[in-house]
Each structure stands twice: as structure tokens, then as C-alpha cells.
Amino acid sequence: MKLRRLLLQAVLWLGSPWMATADDQFHAPVPLQADGKVINTSDNGGHSGPCLVDVDQDGLRDLVVGDFSGKFRYFRNVGSASSPEYSLVGYLQADGSDAEVNIYCCVGSSPFFGDLNGDGTLDMVSGCYSPGTIWKFPGTNERDHSGRLAKPTPILDKHGVAVRHPGAASWPSLFDWDADGDLDLIHGDSEGRIGLRANIGSSTAAVFDSQETMIEITNEIGQLTDHVIPKGHAAVAMGDWDRDGLPDLLSGSYNGGVYLLRNIGTLQKPHFQEPEAIVPPPMAAKGHGLLLPRIEGGTPKPGIRSQIFVVDYDQDGWLDLLVGDYMLGTQYTLRSDITETETAEFERLALHKHRADLDAAQAFSNHFITLPKRDSITPEEFRAFYTQEKAKWEKEPPQVRTAEELTELQKDMAQYLKCKDDKPKQVDEGYVWLYLRKPPIDSPSRTE
């Protein structure tokens, strides 16, 4: 069975120091594959944004993945409902060209599907970047596996004003928030805020309120607070995570973690607790997930800027997670005859160097902010002042010793490289991780 093979594959990653544990909730995460290869949106700048939906209306959930290009890659499920396998079709089409939203920094397109006009076909919505307008791509009835959509338009409120958060980026989700039979719009932004635009129309003609309702959160001492997802990047989703009959809120984050906000209200009036990390930030979160050491052809590692989709992937009655991510890696090419032991030693040295580089950069930053500066300074003068002070700082004995240690680290690493003088490449990556959930220990499926 495909899912069993995925779990066996996950065992290979259990011993990796890059893998963050998620207590006893999940099996080790594995990256989804298509056509026998790990799905990686590196060719489009990473920032994977996954979604499962039956694009071709054949009764099987297909995979749609957004990315930094603003487009939407469509992988058809050529397996089965219980054991999906994916094959790349191409980009979703809208009005004769690739469906696309505007993105030029820091996020990926964020597909989500729902029927907003009751015509029996699913419409797609997606956020974008600066301004974080929510776009709607109306669905069509075509069944030729192409995933054709109609021309996109901004989602408007009842007064004809485009719906968006004040933050630079947006992530939308459609859900019947108040259990009145129609889809409401829940969306997060880059600052970590989550808001609601209630559907004051109907299930056959959605009309969104002009009033933005910010999600109310109860903190650990019972007080209402303005909620901010840790580190921002509130890529939201909803689902009954704890199976108590009430939909909960979940969100990705800039640091790569996934957070659960339990619903302690009612079906008609949801109310949420403070977020708890169900997937902790991975190793990539240290240093903002940028320029981490990577081995060409090596094992993928979870990254940051998580975009999530909540679904019962293995159909066991418990919701699972698809987590898209981003990582800017420093990629090294190792010798072809390198052993597993040597590879592990290189990874240890490379990670040590990365941390030392980060610590050195942070040390100078801490020093620089203490320096007196003129009230009025041009950008050119600031850059000159910064360069001058850094050069002076690097000549001080502690920094000289640090530089010598880093040089020795580079020499130790060089023996494992294909060419000792090779300069590492910077590569963008974006995977889709499957977090299959373990049913709680006291559940029937865990004890049978």
C-alpha cells in the first residue's frame, strides 16, 4: 500500500537532527512525490502552497500546489482514494492562460476551493502579495483533466470594495463559519492576524460583509487578546481537529511551525484558545531558514513559511496535515565516493559553520545598534558608516579568533567536497510534507 511505503520511508528521516518532533501526534513527515520524484517547487522559487481537490471530477482528490511564481501546479491523482499517487499535468488554466496571482516577495500562491455560487462546480480562491487581495477564479464544467478556470476577479465586499487584510500578504480559506449553510471567508495575513468576512448572501450567491471581524482568542488566563500567530505568516485552515464537533482553527507560520487554536465556543459562535504548536518550528527556523547548508541530491529537510491544508489523508477518521514550505539553502556538491559516515560528519561541520556565521552576524548587529548615529543620514552615508564600523569590529581580537575558527571549519569541510575550491550555490526549495497523524492512544483505532 502506498501509505505504508510512505511510513517506511519516514523511518529513514527519524534519526536526522533536522527533524523536529511533534510529540506523539504524527508519524515522521515525508515529502509527497509525483511521477516517482519528490515534489519541489525550486524551479519557481519555492514557497509551496498545497491543496487537495477533485480537479477533473473523477471522484479522486488531486493535488494543487501554489508557489512563488504565483501559479498553480496541478498533479492528477492516478492512484486511488485510499492510496493516492500523483502525476504532473501542468499549470491550472484560467481564461486561456496559466492561472496566476501577483507575488514578488516572501510567499507562495495559496489555492483553496469551494462552490461560491451553488452551480455545482468548485471555484478557486488565492491570496497574493502586496496588496494582499483575495482573488477568485470561477470554476467551469470542463472534464478534460486540464483544470480550466474562468478569468480571475478580486473578491469584493457588499459595497464593491476588494477584500484584503492590511498586511502585505494574504491566505484565504472558505468554511461555513457560523453553521448557516453558506461559505464564509476566513483569511490570515503576513502580520499573523486572522480575520473573518461573513457571507451575508447565500450558498448560491455569496456576498461578503464589509466589516472585518478579527478572530477572538482567549489566552491562558482567560482574557480576550488580539491574536498574532507566532512570527506572522497566518496561512489559515479549519477543521475539527479534536473531534469534539466544533471546527478548530489551524495556521502555518513564518517559522515553519503549525499552530492549533481550539474552538471553545459553539457551532454558531466559534471562540478560540491561544495557539499551541502541533508541529514545532523545524531546525530551519534558526536563522530564518536562510542559507542553511544543503547537500546536492541529499535528503529534503522541512523549511519555514509553512502553508497548510487540513485533510483526512489516509481516511482513518482523524485529520492530517499537508505542509508546504520554503528554504533558501547553501548547496554543496560532495565527492562521489563519500561514505555515509563522512556525509554525516560533513553535515555536522556545515551546520556548525552555519550557526557560527549566524552568531557572528548577530554579534555585530548587537554591537552596531549601540553605536551613536547622526539623526539625518543618507543611504549612501549609512552604507559607508556600516562598512567602516564592520571592518573595525572584525579586527578586534574576539572577531579575529572567530574568523580563524571559521577558516579551519572550511578546511575541514573541503576534504568532503567534489572540488575543494567549489563555491556553494544558493538554491530555493519548496516541498509538500505529509504529516500523517497517529490516533490518540486511547482511541479504538490505536488500541485494536
Short mmCIF file of C-alpha atoms in Angstrom, two decimals:
data_model
loop_
_atom_site.label_atom_id
_atom_site.label_comp_id
_atom_site.label_asym_id
_atom_site.label_seq_id
_atom_site.Cartn_x
_atom_site.Cartn_y
_atom_site.Cartn_z
CA MET A 1 0.00 0.00 0.00
CA LYS A 2 1.33 3.46 -0.92
CA LEU A 3 0.77 4.92 2.56
CA ARG A 4 2.69 2.08 4.19
CA ARG A 5 5.61 2.73 1.86
CA LEU A 6 5.47 6.39 2.89
CA LEU A 7 5.66 5.42 6.56
CA LEU A 8 8.62 3.12 5.90
CA GLN A 9 10.30 5.97 4.05
CA ALA A 10 9.64 8.24 7.03
CA VAL A 11 11.71 5.94 9.26
CA LEU A 12 14.77 6.93 7.25
CA TRP A 13 14.37 10.51 8.49
CA LEU A 14 13.70 9.74 12.15
CA GLY A 15 17.35 9.90 13.14
CA SER A 16 18.08 13.16 11.36
CA PRO A 17 18.97 16.13 13.60
CA TRP A 18 16.95 18.33 11.22
CA MET A 19 13.65 16.64 12.10
CA ALA A 20 11.54 18.41 14.71
CA THR A 21 9.37 16.08 16.72
CA ALA A 22 5.66 16.73 17.14
CA ASP A 23 5.25 14.80 20.38
CA ASP A 24 3.21 11.68 19.67
CA GLN A 25 0.73 13.26 17.25
CA PHE A 26 2.33 12.44 13.90
CA HIS A 27 4.41 9.90 12.13
CA ALA A 28 7.65 11.37 10.80
CA PRO A 29 6.86 13.73 7.91
CA VAL A 30 7.57 12.62 4.35
CA PRO A 31 7.67 14.77 1.20
CA LEU A 32 4.99 13.98 -1.37
CA GLN A 33 6.10 12.64 -4.73
CA ALA A 34 4.81 12.82 -8.30
CA ASP A 35 5.97 10.63 -11.19
CA GLY A 36 8.47 8.95 -8.88
CA LYS A 37 10.20 12.21 -7.83
CA VAL A 38 9.88 14.37 -4.72
CA ILE A 39 7.75 17.43 -5.47
CA ASN A 40 9.95 20.51 -5.21
CA THR A 41 8.92 23.97 -6.44
CA SER A 42 12.56 25.11 -6.53
CA ASP A 43 12.27 25.99 -10.23
CA ASN A 44 9.70 28.65 -9.28
CA GLY A 45 11.35 29.97 -6.11
CA GLY A 46 9.86 27.52 -3.61
CA HIS A 47 7.11 28.58 -1.17
CA SER A 48 4.85 25.57 -1.79
CA GLY A 49 1.16 26.04 -1.01
CA PRO A 50 -0.71 22.68 -1.16
CA CYS A 51 -4.38 21.86 -1.56
CA LEU A 52 -6.30 18.65 -2.30
CA VAL A 53 -9.33 18.90 -4.58
CA ASP A 54 -11.01 16.83 -7.29
CA VAL A 55 -9.95 18.98 -10.24
CA ASP A 56 -11.05 16.61 -13.01
CA GLN A 57 -14.25 15.46 -11.27
CA ASP A 58 -13.36 11.75 -11.41
CA GLY A 59 -14.07 11.15 -7.72
CA LEU A 60 -10.41 11.29 -6.62
CA ARG A 61 -8.69 14.16 -4.85
CA ASP A 62 -5.93 15.70 -6.93
CA LEU A 63 -3.06 17.85 -5.66
CA VAL A 64 -2.75 21.56 -6.48
CA VAL A 65 0.40 23.37 -5.34
CA GLY A 66 0.97 27.10 -5.42
CA ASP A 67 4.45 28.65 -5.34
CA PHE A 68 6.46 31.85 -5.58
CA SER A 69 5.65 32.24 -9.29
CA GLY A 70 2.02 32.92 -8.32
CA LYS A 71 0.88 29.98 -10.48
CA PHE A 72 -0.76 26.69 -9.51
CA ARG A 73 0.74 23.33 -10.41
CA TYR A 74 -1.80 20.53 -10.95
CA PHE A 75 -0.92 16.94 -10.11
CA ARG A 76 -3.59 14.42 -11.09
CA ASN A 77 -4.31 11.53 -8.71
CA VAL A 78 -3.68 8.42 -10.82
CA GLY A 79 -3.90 6.13 -7.80
CA SER A 80 -6.94 5.64 -5.62
CA ALA A 81 -8.83 7.42 -2.85
CA SER A 82 -7.09 5.43 -0.10
CA SER A 83 -3.70 5.25 -1.80
CA PRO A 84 -3.17 8.39 -3.90
CA GLU A 85 -0.38 8.66 -6.44
CA TYR A 86 0.27 11.87 -8.36
CA SER A 87 1.31 12.74 -11.89
CA LEU A 88 2.08 16.25 -13.08
CA VAL A 89 -0.39 17.63 -15.62
CA GLY A 90 0.83 21.22 -15.75
CA TYR A 91 -0.44 24.57 -14.50
CA LEU A 92 -4.10 25.24 -13.86
CA GLN A 93 -5.53 27.35 -16.66
CA ALA A 94 -7.71 30.44 -16.38
CA ASP A 95 -9.28 32.14 -19.38
CA GLY A 96 -6.78 30.60 -21.81
CA SER A 97 -3.54 31.12 -19.88
CA ASP A 98 -1.85 29.97 -16.70
CA ALA A 99 -3.87 30.90 -13.64
CA GLU A 100 -1.74 33.38 -11.69
CA VAL A 101 -1.74 35.90 -8.84
CA ASN A 102 0.75 38.68 -8.17
CA ILE A 103 3.64 37.67 -5.92
CA TYR A 104 7.09 39.20 -5.73
CA CYS A 105 8.20 38.53 -2.18
CA CYS A 106 8.15 36.06 0.67
CA VAL A 107 5.08 33.84 -0.01
CA GLY A 108 3.56 31.39 -2.44
CA SER A 109 0.16 31.36 -4.11
CA SER A 110 -2.41 29.75 -1.81
CA PRO A 111 -5.11 27.72 -3.59
CA PHE A 112 -8.35 26.83 -1.84
CA PHE A 113 -11.57 25.59 -3.42
CA GLY A 114 -15.27 25.98 -2.65
CA ASP A 115 -18.56 26.45 -4.51
CA LEU A 116 -19.42 30.13 -4.01
CA ASN A 117 -22.39 30.32 -6.37
CA GLY A 118 -24.06 26.93 -5.93
CA ASP A 119 -23.60 25.85 -9.54
CA GLY A 120 -22.06 22.51 -8.58
CA THR A 121 -18.53 23.39 -9.70
CA LEU A 122 -15.73 24.44 -7.40
CA ASP A 123 -14.28 27.93 -7.57
CA MET A 124 -10.68 28.62 -6.56
CA VAL A 125 -9.53 31.43 -4.29
CA SER A 126 -5.99 32.53 -3.55
CA GLY A 127 -4.18 35.26 -1.71
CA CYS A 128 -1.31 37.23 -3.17
CA TYR A 129 1.37 39.71 -2.11
CA SER A 130 1.17 43.48 -1.60
CA PRO A 131 -1.61 44.28 -1.56
CA GLY A 132 -2.94 41.03 -0.12
CA THR A 133 -6.09 40.97 -2.24
CA ILE A 134 -8.13 37.74 -2.28
CA TRP A 135 -8.66 36.52 -5.85
CA LYS A 136 -11.46 34.29 -7.12
CA PHE A 137 -11.15 32.01 -10.16
CA PRO A 138 -14.67 30.79 -11.04
CA GLY A 139 -14.91 27.07 -11.82
CA THR A 140 -16.07 25.62 -15.12
CA ASN A 141 -17.74 22.32 -16.07
CA GLU A 142 -14.96 21.04 -18.32
CA ARG A 143 -13.80 17.47 -17.59
CA ASP A 144 -10.70 17.08 -19.79
CA HIS A 145 -8.25 16.99 -16.86
CA SER A 146 -6.97 20.47 -17.74
CA GLY A 147 -8.32 22.19 -14.64
CA ARG A 148 -9.66 25.13 -16.61
CA LEU A 149 -10.94 28.08 -14.62
CA ALA A 150 -12.55 31.35 -15.65
CA LYS A 151 -10.90 34.76 -15.61
CA PRO A 152 -9.95 35.85 -12.06
CA THR A 153 -11.55 38.77 -10.26
CA PRO A 154 -10.93 40.19 -6.79
CA ILE A 155 -13.39 39.07 -4.13
CA LEU A 156 -15.49 42.13 -3.31
CA ASP A 157 -17.49 43.03 -0.24
CA LYS A 158 -21.12 44.16 -0.35
CA HIS A 159 -20.02 47.69 -1.29
CA GLY A 160 -17.81 46.53 -4.16
CA VAL A 161 -14.52 47.03 -2.30
CA ALA A 162 -11.81 44.40 -2.69
CA VAL A 163 -11.39 42.20 0.38
CA ARG A 164 -7.91 42.20 1.88
CA HIS A 165 -6.08 42.42 5.19
CA PRO A 166 -3.87 45.42 5.96
CA GLY A 167 -0.84 43.09 5.96
CA ALA A 168 1.27 42.64 2.82
CA ALA A 169 0.25 39.03 2.13
CA SER A 170 -2.95 37.01 2.45
CA TRP A 171 -4.02 33.38 2.82
CA PRO A 172 -7.75 32.60 2.35
CA SER A 173 -9.89 29.67 3.40
CA LEU A 174 -13.59 29.01 2.80
CA PHE A 175 -15.66 27.48 5.58
CA ASP A 176 -19.18 27.68 6.98
CA TRP A 177 -18.06 29.70 9.99
CA ASP A 178 -21.45 30.23 11.62
CA ALA A 179 -23.15 26.97 10.54
CA ASP A 180 -25.81 28.79 8.49
CA GLY A 181 -25.33 26.73 5.32
CA ASP A 182 -23.07 29.02 3.25
CA LEU A 183 -19.33 29.54 2.89
CA ASP A 184 -17.68 32.39 4.77
CA LEU A 185 -14.21 33.78 4.09
CA ILE A 186 -11.50 33.36 6.72
CA HIS A 187 -8.14 34.85 5.90
CA GLY A 188 -4.81 35.46 7.56
CA ASP A 189 -2.11 37.99 6.78
CA SER A 190 1.65 38.40 6.95
CA GLU A 191 1.46 40.04 10.39
CA GLY A 192 -0.18 36.95 11.87
CA ARG A 193 -3.70 38.36 12.13
CA ILE A 194 -6.75 36.27 11.27
CA GLY A 195 -10.00 37.87 10.14
CA LEU A 196 -13.48 36.85 9.06
CA ARG A 197 -15.65 38.20 6.27
CA ALA A 198 -19.10 36.70 6.91
CA ASN A 199 -21.17 35.63 3.91
CA ILE A 200 -24.31 37.73 4.29
CA GLY A 201 -25.66 36.43 0.99
CA SER A 202 -26.45 32.76 0.44
CA SER A 203 -24.99 29.45 -0.66
CA THR A 204 -25.94 30.27 -4.27
CA ALA A 205 -24.84 33.92 -4.29
CA ALA A 206 -22.04 34.73 -1.85
CA VAL A 207 -21.93 38.34 -0.62
CA PHE A 208 -19.22 39.19 1.90
CA ASP A 209 -19.67 41.68 4.68
CA SER A 210 -17.77 44.96 4.50
CA GLN A 211 -16.97 44.61 8.21
CA GLU A 212 -13.79 42.72 9.06
CA THR A 213 -14.25 40.67 12.22
CA MET A 214 -10.96 39.81 13.88
CA ILE A 215 -10.84 36.37 15.45
CA GLU A 216 -11.26 36.47 19.23
CA ILE A 217 -8.72 34.46 21.18
CA THR A 218 -8.76 33.57 24.87
CA ASN A 219 -5.30 33.47 26.44
CA GLU A 220 -4.10 31.19 29.24
CA ILE A 221 -5.54 33.42 31.96
CA GLY A 222 -8.93 33.74 30.28
CA GLN A 223 -8.52 37.22 28.77
CA LEU A 224 -9.51 38.24 25.24
CA THR A 225 -6.49 39.21 23.16
CA ASP A 226 -5.71 40.40 19.67
CA HIS A 227 -4.23 37.27 18.18
CA VAL A 228 -0.92 37.13 16.38
CA ILE A 229 0.35 33.82 15.00
CA PRO A 230 3.94 33.40 16.24
CA LYS A 231 6.31 35.14 13.80
CA GLY A 232 3.39 36.02 11.48
CA HIS A 233 2.51 34.38 8.14
CA ALA A 234 -1.01 33.25 9.13
CA ALA A 235 -1.75 30.65 6.43
CA VAL A 236 -5.09 29.51 7.86
CA ALA A 237 -7.25 26.40 7.59
CA MET A 238 -10.21 24.99 9.53
CA GLY A 239 -11.24 21.52 10.64
CA ASP A 240 -12.48 19.60 13.67
CA TRP A 241 -9.02 18.61 14.88
CA ASP A 242 -10.04 17.17 18.26
CA ARG A 243 -13.30 15.59 17.00
CA ASP A 244 -15.50 17.37 19.53
CA GLY A 245 -17.98 18.50 16.87
CA LEU A 246 -16.61 22.06 16.71
CA PRO A 247 -14.35 23.33 13.90
CA ASP A 248 -10.93 24.47 15.08
CA LEU A 249 -8.52 26.95 13.50
CA LEU A 250 -5.07 25.91 12.32
CA SER A 251 -2.35 28.04 10.82
CA GLY A 252 1.08 27.86 9.31
CA SER A 253 3.66 30.45 10.31
CA TYR A 254 6.82 32.20 9.23
CA ASN A 255 8.93 29.96 11.45
CA GLY A 256 7.60 26.82 9.77
CA GLY A 257 5.57 25.61 12.73
CA VAL A 258 1.88 24.69 12.57
CA TYR A 259 -0.42 26.02 15.28
CA LEU A 260 -3.78 24.78 16.56
CA LEU A 261 -6.38 27.13 18.02
CA ARG A 262 -9.04 25.02 19.73
CA ASN A 263 -12.64 26.10 19.40
CA ILE A 264 -14.15 26.51 22.87
CA GLY A 265 -17.24 28.34 21.61
CA THR A 266 -20.18 26.90 19.69
CA LEU A 267 -21.01 25.97 16.11
CA GLN A 268 -22.74 29.29 15.54
CA LYS A 269 -20.24 31.38 17.50
CA PRO A 270 -16.74 29.94 17.37
CA HIS A 271 -14.29 31.13 20.02
CA PHE A 272 -10.67 30.06 20.25
CA GLN A 273 -7.92 29.43 22.74
CA GLU A 274 -4.36 30.67 22.33
CA PRO A 275 -2.36 28.78 19.70
CA GLU A 276 -0.47 25.62 20.57
CA ALA A 277 2.28 24.25 18.33
CA ILE A 278 1.27 20.84 16.97
CA VAL A 279 4.22 20.92 14.56
CA PRO A 280 7.09 22.80 16.20
CA PRO A 281 9.34 25.06 14.12
CA PRO A 282 11.97 22.94 12.36
CA MET A 283 15.70 23.39 12.54
CA ALA A 284 15.37 25.70 9.54
CA ALA A 285 13.72 28.32 11.76
CA LYS A 286 17.10 29.15 13.31
CA GLY A 287 18.49 31.94 11.19
CA HIS A 288 15.14 32.45 9.46
CA GLY A 289 15.67 29.34 7.32
CA LEU A 290 18.03 31.20 5.02
CA LEU A 291 21.31 29.88 3.60
CA LEU A 292 21.14 26.61 5.52
CA PRO A 293 23.66 24.01 4.34
CA ARG A 294 22.26 21.50 1.83
CA ILE A 295 23.87 18.59 0.02
CA GLU A 296 23.14 18.29 -3.69
CA GLY A 297 20.91 15.26 -4.11
CA GLY A 298 20.58 14.91 -0.35
CA THR A 299 17.56 14.24 1.83
CA PRO A 300 14.98 17.09 1.90
CA LYS A 301 14.55 18.95 5.19
CA PRO A 302 11.45 20.84 6.41
CA GLY A 303 11.69 24.58 5.98
CA ILE A 304 9.94 27.79 7.04
CA ARG A 305 6.96 29.89 5.85
CA SER A 306 4.56 26.97 6.19
CA GLN A 307 1.31 26.93 4.17
CA ILE A 308 -1.07 24.20 5.24
CA PHE A 309 -4.01 22.09 4.15
CA VAL A 310 -6.06 20.04 6.64
CA VAL A 311 -7.46 16.72 5.38
CA ASP A 312 -8.06 13.13 6.47
CA TYR A 313 -5.41 11.89 4.04
CA ASP A 314 -5.44 8.22 4.99
CA GLN A 315 -9.18 8.09 5.69
CA ASP A 316 -8.82 6.80 9.25
CA GLY A 317 -11.24 9.36 10.72
CA TRP A 318 -8.50 11.70 12.01
CA LEU A 319 -7.40 14.88 10.26
CA ASP A 320 -3.85 15.01 8.89
CA LEU A 321 -1.71 17.86 7.56
CA LEU A 322 -0.15 18.82 4.26
CA VAL A 323 2.53 21.43 4.91
CA GLY A 324 4.16 23.42 2.12
CA ASP A 325 7.38 25.25 2.93
CA TYR A 326 10.34 27.31 1.77
CA MET A 327 14.06 27.12 2.35
CA LEU A 328 16.93 29.08 0.85
CA GLY A 329 19.78 26.62 1.01
CA THR A 330 23.54 26.83 0.62
CA GLN A 331 24.10 23.79 -1.59
CA TYR A 332 27.33 21.82 -1.55
CA THR A 333 28.41 19.11 -4.01
CA LEU A 334 30.21 16.23 -2.28
CA ARG A 335 32.65 13.64 -3.58
CA SER A 336 31.08 10.75 -5.48
CA ASP A 337 32.91 8.20 -3.28
CA ILE A 338 31.85 9.73 0.03
CA THR A 339 30.64 7.31 2.72
CA GLU A 340 27.57 7.67 4.92
CA THR A 341 29.81 8.35 7.92
CA GLU A 342 31.68 11.08 6.06
CA THR A 343 28.40 12.61 4.85
CA ALA A 344 27.12 12.76 8.43
CA GLU A 345 30.38 14.41 9.54
CA PHE A 346 30.16 16.96 6.71
CA GLU A 347 26.56 17.80 7.69
CA ARG A 348 27.70 18.30 11.29
CA LEU A 349 30.54 20.62 10.24
CA ALA A 350 28.37 22.56 7.78
CA LEU A 351 25.65 23.11 10.37
CA HIS A 352 28.27 24.17 12.91
CA LYS A 353 29.69 26.69 10.44
CA HIS A 354 26.22 27.98 9.60
CA ARG A 355 25.46 28.58 13.27
CA ALA A 356 28.84 30.24 13.81
CA ASP A 357 28.20 32.54 10.83
CA LEU A 358 24.79 33.44 12.28
CA ASP A 359 26.23 34.08 15.73
CA ALA A 360 28.94 36.32 14.26
CA ALA A 361 26.39 38.28 12.24
CA GLN A 362 24.15 38.68 15.28
CA ALA A 363 27.08 39.79 17.44
CA PHE A 364 27.93 42.58 15.01
CA SER A 365 24.27 43.56 14.73
CA ASN A 366 24.06 43.85 18.52
CA HIS A 367 27.23 45.96 18.51
CA PHE A 368 26.13 48.17 15.63
CA ILE A 369 22.82 49.23 17.18
CA THR A 370 24.71 50.62 20.19
CA LEU A 371 26.80 52.99 18.07
CA PRO A 372 25.87 56.68 18.01
CA LYS A 373 24.49 57.76 14.65
CA ARG A 374 23.56 61.09 13.14
CA ASP A 375 19.87 61.96 13.11
CA SER A 376 19.97 62.77 9.42
CA ILE A 377 21.93 60.43 7.17
CA THR A 378 21.63 59.45 3.51
CA PRO A 379 21.51 55.77 2.44
CA GLU A 380 24.97 56.13 0.90
CA GLU A 381 26.38 57.59 4.13
CA PHE A 382 24.74 54.84 6.15
CA ARG A 383 26.26 52.09 3.98
CA ALA A 384 29.69 53.71 4.23
CA PHE A 385 29.36 54.02 8.03
CA TYR A 386 28.20 50.39 8.31
CA THR A 387 31.11 49.09 6.19
CA GLN A 388 33.64 51.15 8.13
CA GLU A 389 32.40 50.00 11.53
CA LYS A 390 32.24 46.36 10.47
CA ALA A 391 35.83 46.47 9.21
CA LYS A 392 36.95 47.96 12.54
CA TRP A 393 34.94 45.39 14.50
CA GLU A 394 36.39 42.44 12.55
CA LYS A 395 39.92 43.49 13.54
CA GLU A 396 39.20 43.17 17.25
CA PRO A 397 40.73 40.05 18.93
CA PRO A 398 37.45 38.14 19.58
CA GLN A 399 36.37 38.51 15.97
CA VAL A 400 39.83 37.57 14.67
CA ARG A 401 39.65 34.35 16.67
CA THR A 402 36.16 33.65 15.30
CA ALA A 403 37.38 34.22 11.72
CA GLU A 404 40.27 31.82 12.30
CA GLU A 405 37.88 29.16 13.64
CA LEU A 406 35.63 29.57 10.60
CA THR A 407 38.63 29.22 8.28
CA GLU A 408 39.56 25.96 9.99
CA LEU A 409 35.98 24.73 9.64
CA GLN A 410 36.07 25.48 5.91
CA LYS A 411 39.30 23.49 5.59
CA ASP A 412 37.74 20.54 7.42
CA MET A 413 34.70 20.69 5.12
CA ALA A 414 36.79 20.96 1.94
CA GLN A 415 38.04 17.35 2.17
CA TYR A 416 34.48 16.13 1.55
CA LEU A 417 33.72 18.36 -1.44
CA LYS A 418 33.83 17.22 -5.06
CA CYS A 419 36.22 20.09 -5.73
CA LYS A 420 37.93 21.69 -2.74
CA ASP A 421 37.70 25.16 -4.24
CA ASP A 422 34.00 24.83 -5.16
CA LYS A 423 31.79 27.68 -4.03
CA PRO A 424 28.38 26.55 -2.73
CA LYS A 425 25.27 27.57 -4.68
CA GLN A 426 22.23 29.27 -3.23
CA VAL A 427 19.06 27.30 -4.06
CA ASP A 428 15.39 27.94 -3.35
CA GLU A 429 13.37 24.91 -2.28
CA GLY A 430 9.73 24.20 -1.58
CA TYR A 431 8.36 20.80 -0.61
CA VAL A 432 4.95 19.44 0.37
CA TRP A 433 5.21 17.44 3.58
CA LEU A 434 2.66 14.86 4.65
CA TYR A 435 2.15 14.69 8.41
CA LEU A 436 0.10 11.56 8.96
CA ARG A 437 -1.49 11.66 12.35
CA LYS A 438 -1.31 8.93 14.94
CA PRO A 439 -4.74 8.42 16.52
CA PRO A 440 -4.65 9.17 20.27
CA ILE A 441 -3.51 6.23 22.39
CA ASP A 442 -6.94 5.71 23.94
CA SER A 443 -8.80 5.72 20.59
CA PRO A 444 -10.23 2.42 19.22
CA SER A 445 -8.05 2.59 16.09
CA ARG A 446 -4.91 2.80 18.26
CA THR A 447 -5.86 0.03 20.70
CA GLU A 448 -7.43 -2.57 18.42
#
